[in-house]
mmCIF file of N, CA and C in Angstrom:
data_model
loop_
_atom_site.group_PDB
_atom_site.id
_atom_site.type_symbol
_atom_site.label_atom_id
_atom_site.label_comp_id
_atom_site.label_asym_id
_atom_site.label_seq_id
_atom_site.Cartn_x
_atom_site.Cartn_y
_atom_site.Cartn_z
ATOM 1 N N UNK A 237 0.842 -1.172 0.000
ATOM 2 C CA UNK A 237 0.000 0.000 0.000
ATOM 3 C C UNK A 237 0.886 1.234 0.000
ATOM 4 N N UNK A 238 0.983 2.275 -1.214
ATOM 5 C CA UNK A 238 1.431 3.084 -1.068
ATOM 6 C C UNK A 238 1.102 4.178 0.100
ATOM 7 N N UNK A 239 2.168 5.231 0.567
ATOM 8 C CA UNK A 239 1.967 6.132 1.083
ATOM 9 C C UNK A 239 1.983 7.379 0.952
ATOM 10 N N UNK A 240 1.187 8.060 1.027
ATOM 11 C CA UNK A 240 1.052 9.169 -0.037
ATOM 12 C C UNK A 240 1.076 10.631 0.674
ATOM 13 N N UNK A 241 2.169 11.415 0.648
ATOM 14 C CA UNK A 241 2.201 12.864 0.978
ATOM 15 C C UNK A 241 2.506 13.758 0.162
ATOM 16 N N UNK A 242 1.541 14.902 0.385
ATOM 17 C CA UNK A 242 1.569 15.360 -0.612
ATOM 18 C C UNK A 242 2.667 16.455 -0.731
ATOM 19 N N UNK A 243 2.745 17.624 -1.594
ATOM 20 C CA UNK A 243 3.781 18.524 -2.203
ATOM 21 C C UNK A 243 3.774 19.432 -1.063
ATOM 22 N N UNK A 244 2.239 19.753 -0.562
ATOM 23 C CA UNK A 244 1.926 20.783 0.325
ATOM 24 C C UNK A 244 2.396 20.458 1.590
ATOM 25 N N UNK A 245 2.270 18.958 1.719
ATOM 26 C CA UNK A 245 2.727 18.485 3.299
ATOM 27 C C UNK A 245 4.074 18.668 3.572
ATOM 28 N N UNK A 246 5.202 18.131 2.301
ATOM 29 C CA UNK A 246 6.120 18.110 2.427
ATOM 30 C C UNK A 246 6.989 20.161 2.739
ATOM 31 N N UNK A 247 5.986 20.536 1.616
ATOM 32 C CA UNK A 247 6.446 22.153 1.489
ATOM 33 C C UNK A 247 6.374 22.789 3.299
ATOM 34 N N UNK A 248 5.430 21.894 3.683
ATOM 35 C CA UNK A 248 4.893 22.615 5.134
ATOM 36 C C UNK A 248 5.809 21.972 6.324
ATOM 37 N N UNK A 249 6.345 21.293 5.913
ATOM 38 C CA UNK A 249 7.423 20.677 6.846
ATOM 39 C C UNK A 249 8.553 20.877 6.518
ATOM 40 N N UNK A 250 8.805 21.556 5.145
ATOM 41 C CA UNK A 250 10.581 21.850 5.202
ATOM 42 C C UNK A 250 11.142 20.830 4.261
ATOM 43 N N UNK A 251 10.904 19.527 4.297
ATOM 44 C CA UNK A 251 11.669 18.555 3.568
ATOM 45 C C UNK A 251 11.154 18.733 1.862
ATOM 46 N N UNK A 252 12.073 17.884 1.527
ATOM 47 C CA UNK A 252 11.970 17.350 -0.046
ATOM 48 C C UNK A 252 11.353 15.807 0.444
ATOM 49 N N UNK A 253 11.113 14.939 -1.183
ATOM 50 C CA UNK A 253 10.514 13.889 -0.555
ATOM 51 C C UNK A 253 11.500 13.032 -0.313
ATOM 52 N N UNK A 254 13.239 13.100 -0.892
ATOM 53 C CA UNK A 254 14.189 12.550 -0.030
ATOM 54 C C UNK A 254 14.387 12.629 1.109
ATOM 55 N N UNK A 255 14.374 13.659 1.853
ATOM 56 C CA UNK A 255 14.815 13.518 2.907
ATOM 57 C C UNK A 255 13.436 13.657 3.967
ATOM 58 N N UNK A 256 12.419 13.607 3.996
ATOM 59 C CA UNK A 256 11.203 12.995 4.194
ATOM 60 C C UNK A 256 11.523 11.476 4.569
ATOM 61 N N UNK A 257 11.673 10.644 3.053
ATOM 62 C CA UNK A 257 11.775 8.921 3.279
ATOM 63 C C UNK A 257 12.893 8.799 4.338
ATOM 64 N N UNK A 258 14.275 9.372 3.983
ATOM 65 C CA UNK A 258 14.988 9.371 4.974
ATOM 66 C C UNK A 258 15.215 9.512 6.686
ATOM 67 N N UNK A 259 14.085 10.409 6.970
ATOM 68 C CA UNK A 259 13.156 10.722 8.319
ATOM 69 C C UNK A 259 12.959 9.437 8.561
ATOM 70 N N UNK A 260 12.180 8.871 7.867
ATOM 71 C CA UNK A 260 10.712 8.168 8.026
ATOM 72 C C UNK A 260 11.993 6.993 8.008
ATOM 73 N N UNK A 261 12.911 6.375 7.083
ATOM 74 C CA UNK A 261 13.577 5.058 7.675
ATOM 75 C C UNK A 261 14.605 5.224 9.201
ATOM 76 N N UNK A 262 15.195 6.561 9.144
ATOM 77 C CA UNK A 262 15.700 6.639 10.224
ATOM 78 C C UNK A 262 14.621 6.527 11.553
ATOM 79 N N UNK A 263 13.615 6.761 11.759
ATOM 80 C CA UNK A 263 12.650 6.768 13.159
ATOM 81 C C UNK A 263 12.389 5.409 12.944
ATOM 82 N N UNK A 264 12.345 4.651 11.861
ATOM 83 C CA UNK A 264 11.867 3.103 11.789
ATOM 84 C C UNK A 264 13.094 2.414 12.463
ATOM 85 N N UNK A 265 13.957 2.659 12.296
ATOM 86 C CA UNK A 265 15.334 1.772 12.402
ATOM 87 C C UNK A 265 15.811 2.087 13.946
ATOM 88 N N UNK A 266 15.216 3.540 14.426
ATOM 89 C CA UNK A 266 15.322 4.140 15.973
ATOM 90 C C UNK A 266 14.005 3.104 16.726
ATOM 91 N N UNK A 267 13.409 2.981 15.876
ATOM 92 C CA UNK A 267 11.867 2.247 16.909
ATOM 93 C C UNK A 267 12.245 0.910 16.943
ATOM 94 N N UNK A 268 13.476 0.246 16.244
ATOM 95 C CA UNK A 268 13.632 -1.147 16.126
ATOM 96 C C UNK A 268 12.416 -2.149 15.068
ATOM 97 N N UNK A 269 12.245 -1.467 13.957
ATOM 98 C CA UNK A 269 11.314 -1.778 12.982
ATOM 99 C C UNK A 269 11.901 -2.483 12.072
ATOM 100 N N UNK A 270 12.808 -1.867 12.098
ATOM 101 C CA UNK A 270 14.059 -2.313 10.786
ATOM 102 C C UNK A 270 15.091 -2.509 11.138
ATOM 103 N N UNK A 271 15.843 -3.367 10.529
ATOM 104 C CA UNK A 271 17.014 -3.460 10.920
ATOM 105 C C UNK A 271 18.045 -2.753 9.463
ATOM 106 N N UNK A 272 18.939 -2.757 9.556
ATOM 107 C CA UNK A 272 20.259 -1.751 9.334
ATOM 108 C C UNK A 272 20.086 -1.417 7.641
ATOM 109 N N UNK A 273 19.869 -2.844 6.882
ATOM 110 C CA UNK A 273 20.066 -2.939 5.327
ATOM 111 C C UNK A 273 18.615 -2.182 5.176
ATOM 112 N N UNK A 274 17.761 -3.272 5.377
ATOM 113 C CA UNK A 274 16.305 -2.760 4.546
ATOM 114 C C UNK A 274 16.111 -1.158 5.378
ATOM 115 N N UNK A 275 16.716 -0.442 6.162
ATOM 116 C CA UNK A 275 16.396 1.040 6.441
ATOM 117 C C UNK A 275 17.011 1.299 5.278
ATOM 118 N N UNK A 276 18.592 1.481 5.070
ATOM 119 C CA UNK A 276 19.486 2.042 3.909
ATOM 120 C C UNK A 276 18.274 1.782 2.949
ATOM 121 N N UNK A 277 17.969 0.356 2.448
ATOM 122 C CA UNK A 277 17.060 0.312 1.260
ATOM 123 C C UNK A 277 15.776 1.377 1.111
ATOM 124 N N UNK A 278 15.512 1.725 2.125
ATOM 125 C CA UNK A 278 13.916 2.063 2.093
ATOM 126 C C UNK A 278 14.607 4.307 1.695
ATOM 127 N N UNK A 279 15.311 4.424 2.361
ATOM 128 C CA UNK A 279 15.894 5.972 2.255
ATOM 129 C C UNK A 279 16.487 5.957 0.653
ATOM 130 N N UNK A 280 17.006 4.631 0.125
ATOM 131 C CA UNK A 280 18.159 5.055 -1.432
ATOM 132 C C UNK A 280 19.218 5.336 -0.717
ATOM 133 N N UNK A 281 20.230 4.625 -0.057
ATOM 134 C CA UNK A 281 21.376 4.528 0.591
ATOM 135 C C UNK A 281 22.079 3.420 0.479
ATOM 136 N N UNK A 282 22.886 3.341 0.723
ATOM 137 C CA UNK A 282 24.289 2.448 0.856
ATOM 138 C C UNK A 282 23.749 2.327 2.174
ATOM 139 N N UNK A 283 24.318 0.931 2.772
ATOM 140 C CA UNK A 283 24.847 0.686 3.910
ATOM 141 C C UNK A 283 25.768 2.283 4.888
ATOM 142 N N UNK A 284 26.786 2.183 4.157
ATOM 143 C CA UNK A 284 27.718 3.224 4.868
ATOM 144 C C UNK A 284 26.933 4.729 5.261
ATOM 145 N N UNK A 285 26.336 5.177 4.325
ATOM 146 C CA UNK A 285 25.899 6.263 3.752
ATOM 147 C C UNK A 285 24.685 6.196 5.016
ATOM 148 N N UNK A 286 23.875 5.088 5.178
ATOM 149 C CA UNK A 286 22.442 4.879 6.037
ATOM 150 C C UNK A 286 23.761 5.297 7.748
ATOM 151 N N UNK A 287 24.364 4.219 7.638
ATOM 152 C CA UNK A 287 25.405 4.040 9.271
ATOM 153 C C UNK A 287 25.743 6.122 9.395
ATOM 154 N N UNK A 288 25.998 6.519 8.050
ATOM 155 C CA UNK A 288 26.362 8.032 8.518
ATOM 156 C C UNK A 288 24.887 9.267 8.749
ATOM 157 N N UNK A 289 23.702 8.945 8.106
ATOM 158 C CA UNK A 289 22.641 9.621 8.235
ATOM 159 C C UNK A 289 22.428 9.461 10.126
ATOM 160 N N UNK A 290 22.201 7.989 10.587
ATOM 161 C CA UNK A 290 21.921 7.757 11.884
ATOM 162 C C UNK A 290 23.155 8.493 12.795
ATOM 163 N N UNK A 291 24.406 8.263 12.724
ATOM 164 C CA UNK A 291 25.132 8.834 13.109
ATOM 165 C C UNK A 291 24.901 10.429 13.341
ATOM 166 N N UNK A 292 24.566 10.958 12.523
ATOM 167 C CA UNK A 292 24.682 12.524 12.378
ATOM 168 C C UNK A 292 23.104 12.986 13.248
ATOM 169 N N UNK A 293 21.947 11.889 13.349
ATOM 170 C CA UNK A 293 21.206 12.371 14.522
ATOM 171 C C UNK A 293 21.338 11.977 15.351
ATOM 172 N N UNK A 294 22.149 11.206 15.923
ATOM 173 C CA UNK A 294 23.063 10.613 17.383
ATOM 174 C C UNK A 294 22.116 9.419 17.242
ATOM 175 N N UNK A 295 21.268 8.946 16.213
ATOM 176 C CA UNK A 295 21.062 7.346 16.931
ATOM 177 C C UNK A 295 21.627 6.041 16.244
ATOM 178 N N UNK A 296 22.080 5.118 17.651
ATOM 179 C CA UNK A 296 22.977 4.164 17.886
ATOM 180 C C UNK A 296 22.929 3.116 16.675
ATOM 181 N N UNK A 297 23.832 2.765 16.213
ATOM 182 C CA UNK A 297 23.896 1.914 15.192
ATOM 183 C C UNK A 297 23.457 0.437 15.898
ATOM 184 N N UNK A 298 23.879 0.259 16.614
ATOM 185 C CA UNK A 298 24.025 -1.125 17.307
ATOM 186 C C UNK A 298 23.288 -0.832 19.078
ATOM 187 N N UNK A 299 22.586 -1.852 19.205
ATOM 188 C CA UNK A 299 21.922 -1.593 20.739
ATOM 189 C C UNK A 299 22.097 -2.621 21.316
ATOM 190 N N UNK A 300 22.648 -2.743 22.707
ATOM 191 C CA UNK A 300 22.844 -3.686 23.701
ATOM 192 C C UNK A 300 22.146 -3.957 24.688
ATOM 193 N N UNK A 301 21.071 -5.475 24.845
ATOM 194 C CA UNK A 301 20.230 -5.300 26.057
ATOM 195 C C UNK A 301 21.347 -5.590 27.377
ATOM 196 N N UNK A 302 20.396 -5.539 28.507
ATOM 197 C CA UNK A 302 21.009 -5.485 29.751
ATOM 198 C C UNK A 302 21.747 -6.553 29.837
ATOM 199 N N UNK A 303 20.822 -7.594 29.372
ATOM 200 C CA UNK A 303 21.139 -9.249 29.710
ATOM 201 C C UNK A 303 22.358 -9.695 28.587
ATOM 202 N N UNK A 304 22.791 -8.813 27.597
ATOM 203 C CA UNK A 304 23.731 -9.374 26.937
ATOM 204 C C UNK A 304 24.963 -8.379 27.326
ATOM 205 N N UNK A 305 24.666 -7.578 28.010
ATOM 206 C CA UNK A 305 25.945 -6.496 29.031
ATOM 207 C C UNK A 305 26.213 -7.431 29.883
ATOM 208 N N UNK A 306 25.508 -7.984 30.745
ATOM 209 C CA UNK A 306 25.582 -8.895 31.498
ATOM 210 C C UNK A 306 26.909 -10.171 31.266
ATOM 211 N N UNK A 307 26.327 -10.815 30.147
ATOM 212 C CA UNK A 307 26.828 -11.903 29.471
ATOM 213 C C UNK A 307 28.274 -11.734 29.522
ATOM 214 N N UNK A 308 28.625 -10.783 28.250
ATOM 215 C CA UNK A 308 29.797 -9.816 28.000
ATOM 216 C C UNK A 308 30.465 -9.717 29.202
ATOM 217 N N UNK A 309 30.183 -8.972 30.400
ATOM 218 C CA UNK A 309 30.733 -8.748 31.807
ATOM 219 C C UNK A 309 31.320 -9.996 32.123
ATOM 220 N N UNK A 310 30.599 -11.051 32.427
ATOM 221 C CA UNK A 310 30.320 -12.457 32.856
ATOM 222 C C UNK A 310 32.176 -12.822 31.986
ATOM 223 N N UNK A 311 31.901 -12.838 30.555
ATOM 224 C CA UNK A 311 33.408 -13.484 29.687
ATOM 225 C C UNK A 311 34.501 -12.475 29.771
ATOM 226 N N UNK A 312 34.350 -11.419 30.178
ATOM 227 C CA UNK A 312 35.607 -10.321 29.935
ATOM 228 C C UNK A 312 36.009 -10.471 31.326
ATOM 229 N N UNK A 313 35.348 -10.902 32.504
ATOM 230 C CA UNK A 313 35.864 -11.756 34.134
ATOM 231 C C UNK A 313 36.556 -13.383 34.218
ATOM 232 N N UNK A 314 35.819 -13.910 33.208
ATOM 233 C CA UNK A 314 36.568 -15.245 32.840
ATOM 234 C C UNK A 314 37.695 -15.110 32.312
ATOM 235 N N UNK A 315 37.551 -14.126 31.316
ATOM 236 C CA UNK A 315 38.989 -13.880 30.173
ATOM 237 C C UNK A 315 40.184 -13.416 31.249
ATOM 238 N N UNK A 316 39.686 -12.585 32.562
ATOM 239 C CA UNK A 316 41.051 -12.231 33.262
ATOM 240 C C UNK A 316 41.545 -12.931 33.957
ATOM 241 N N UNK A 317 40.573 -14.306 34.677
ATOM 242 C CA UNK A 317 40.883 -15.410 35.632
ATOM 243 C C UNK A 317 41.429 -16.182 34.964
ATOM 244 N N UNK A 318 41.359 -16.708 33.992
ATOM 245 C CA UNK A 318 41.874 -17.641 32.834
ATOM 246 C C UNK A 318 43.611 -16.927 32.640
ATOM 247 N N UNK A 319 43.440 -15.807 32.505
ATOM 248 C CA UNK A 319 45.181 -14.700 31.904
ATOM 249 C C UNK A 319 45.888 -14.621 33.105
ATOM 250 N N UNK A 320 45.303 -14.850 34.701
ATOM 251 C CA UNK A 320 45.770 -14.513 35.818
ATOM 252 C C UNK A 320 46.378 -16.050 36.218
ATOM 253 N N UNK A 321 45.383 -16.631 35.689
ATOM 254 C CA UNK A 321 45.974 -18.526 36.357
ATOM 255 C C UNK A 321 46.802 -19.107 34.899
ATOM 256 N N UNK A 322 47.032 -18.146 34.197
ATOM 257 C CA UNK A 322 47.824 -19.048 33.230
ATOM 258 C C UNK A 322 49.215 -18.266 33.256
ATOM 259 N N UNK A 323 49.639 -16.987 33.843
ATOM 260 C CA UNK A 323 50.532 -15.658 34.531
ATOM 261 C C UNK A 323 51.044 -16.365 35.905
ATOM 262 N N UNK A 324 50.300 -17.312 36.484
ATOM 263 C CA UNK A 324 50.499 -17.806 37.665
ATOM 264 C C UNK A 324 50.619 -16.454 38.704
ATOM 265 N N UNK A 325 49.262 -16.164 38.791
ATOM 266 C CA UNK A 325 48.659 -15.230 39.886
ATOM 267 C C UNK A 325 47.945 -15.672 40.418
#
């Protein structure tokens, strides 16, 4: 189903209809709608080009839940007990 805005909407908000779609994949990809490629796809971007649009409104390329901070914490404490008993500490 297309989506349809018009000349006037866009005129009344400032954008062109590039950087409109571009809005509209960047808040998708901020809401966790999309993930990284099909945003670039949906704006007419590259990969790189999508990673620098998000960048330039400060949102995070990559998001970390608690429970995988956790995890991470959990192996980067193993990784030093493991370097400490093999140092013979």
């Amino acid at each position: 189903m297309p989506l349809t805005i018009t000349d006037e909407e866009l005129q009344a908000a400032g954008v062109s209809a590039e950087e409109a779609r571009l809005e509209l994949a960047c808040r998708l990809f901020q809401a966790g709608k999309l993930d990284l490629w099909p945003t670039a796809q949906l704006a007419g971007l590259t990969r790189v080009q999508m990673e620098e649009a998000l960048h330039d409104r400060k949102i995070p390329i990559y998001t970390i839940t608690y429970e995988e901070l956790q995890k991470e914490l959990r192996v980067l404490d193993q990784m030093r007990a493991d370097r400490a008993a093999a140092c013979g500490q």
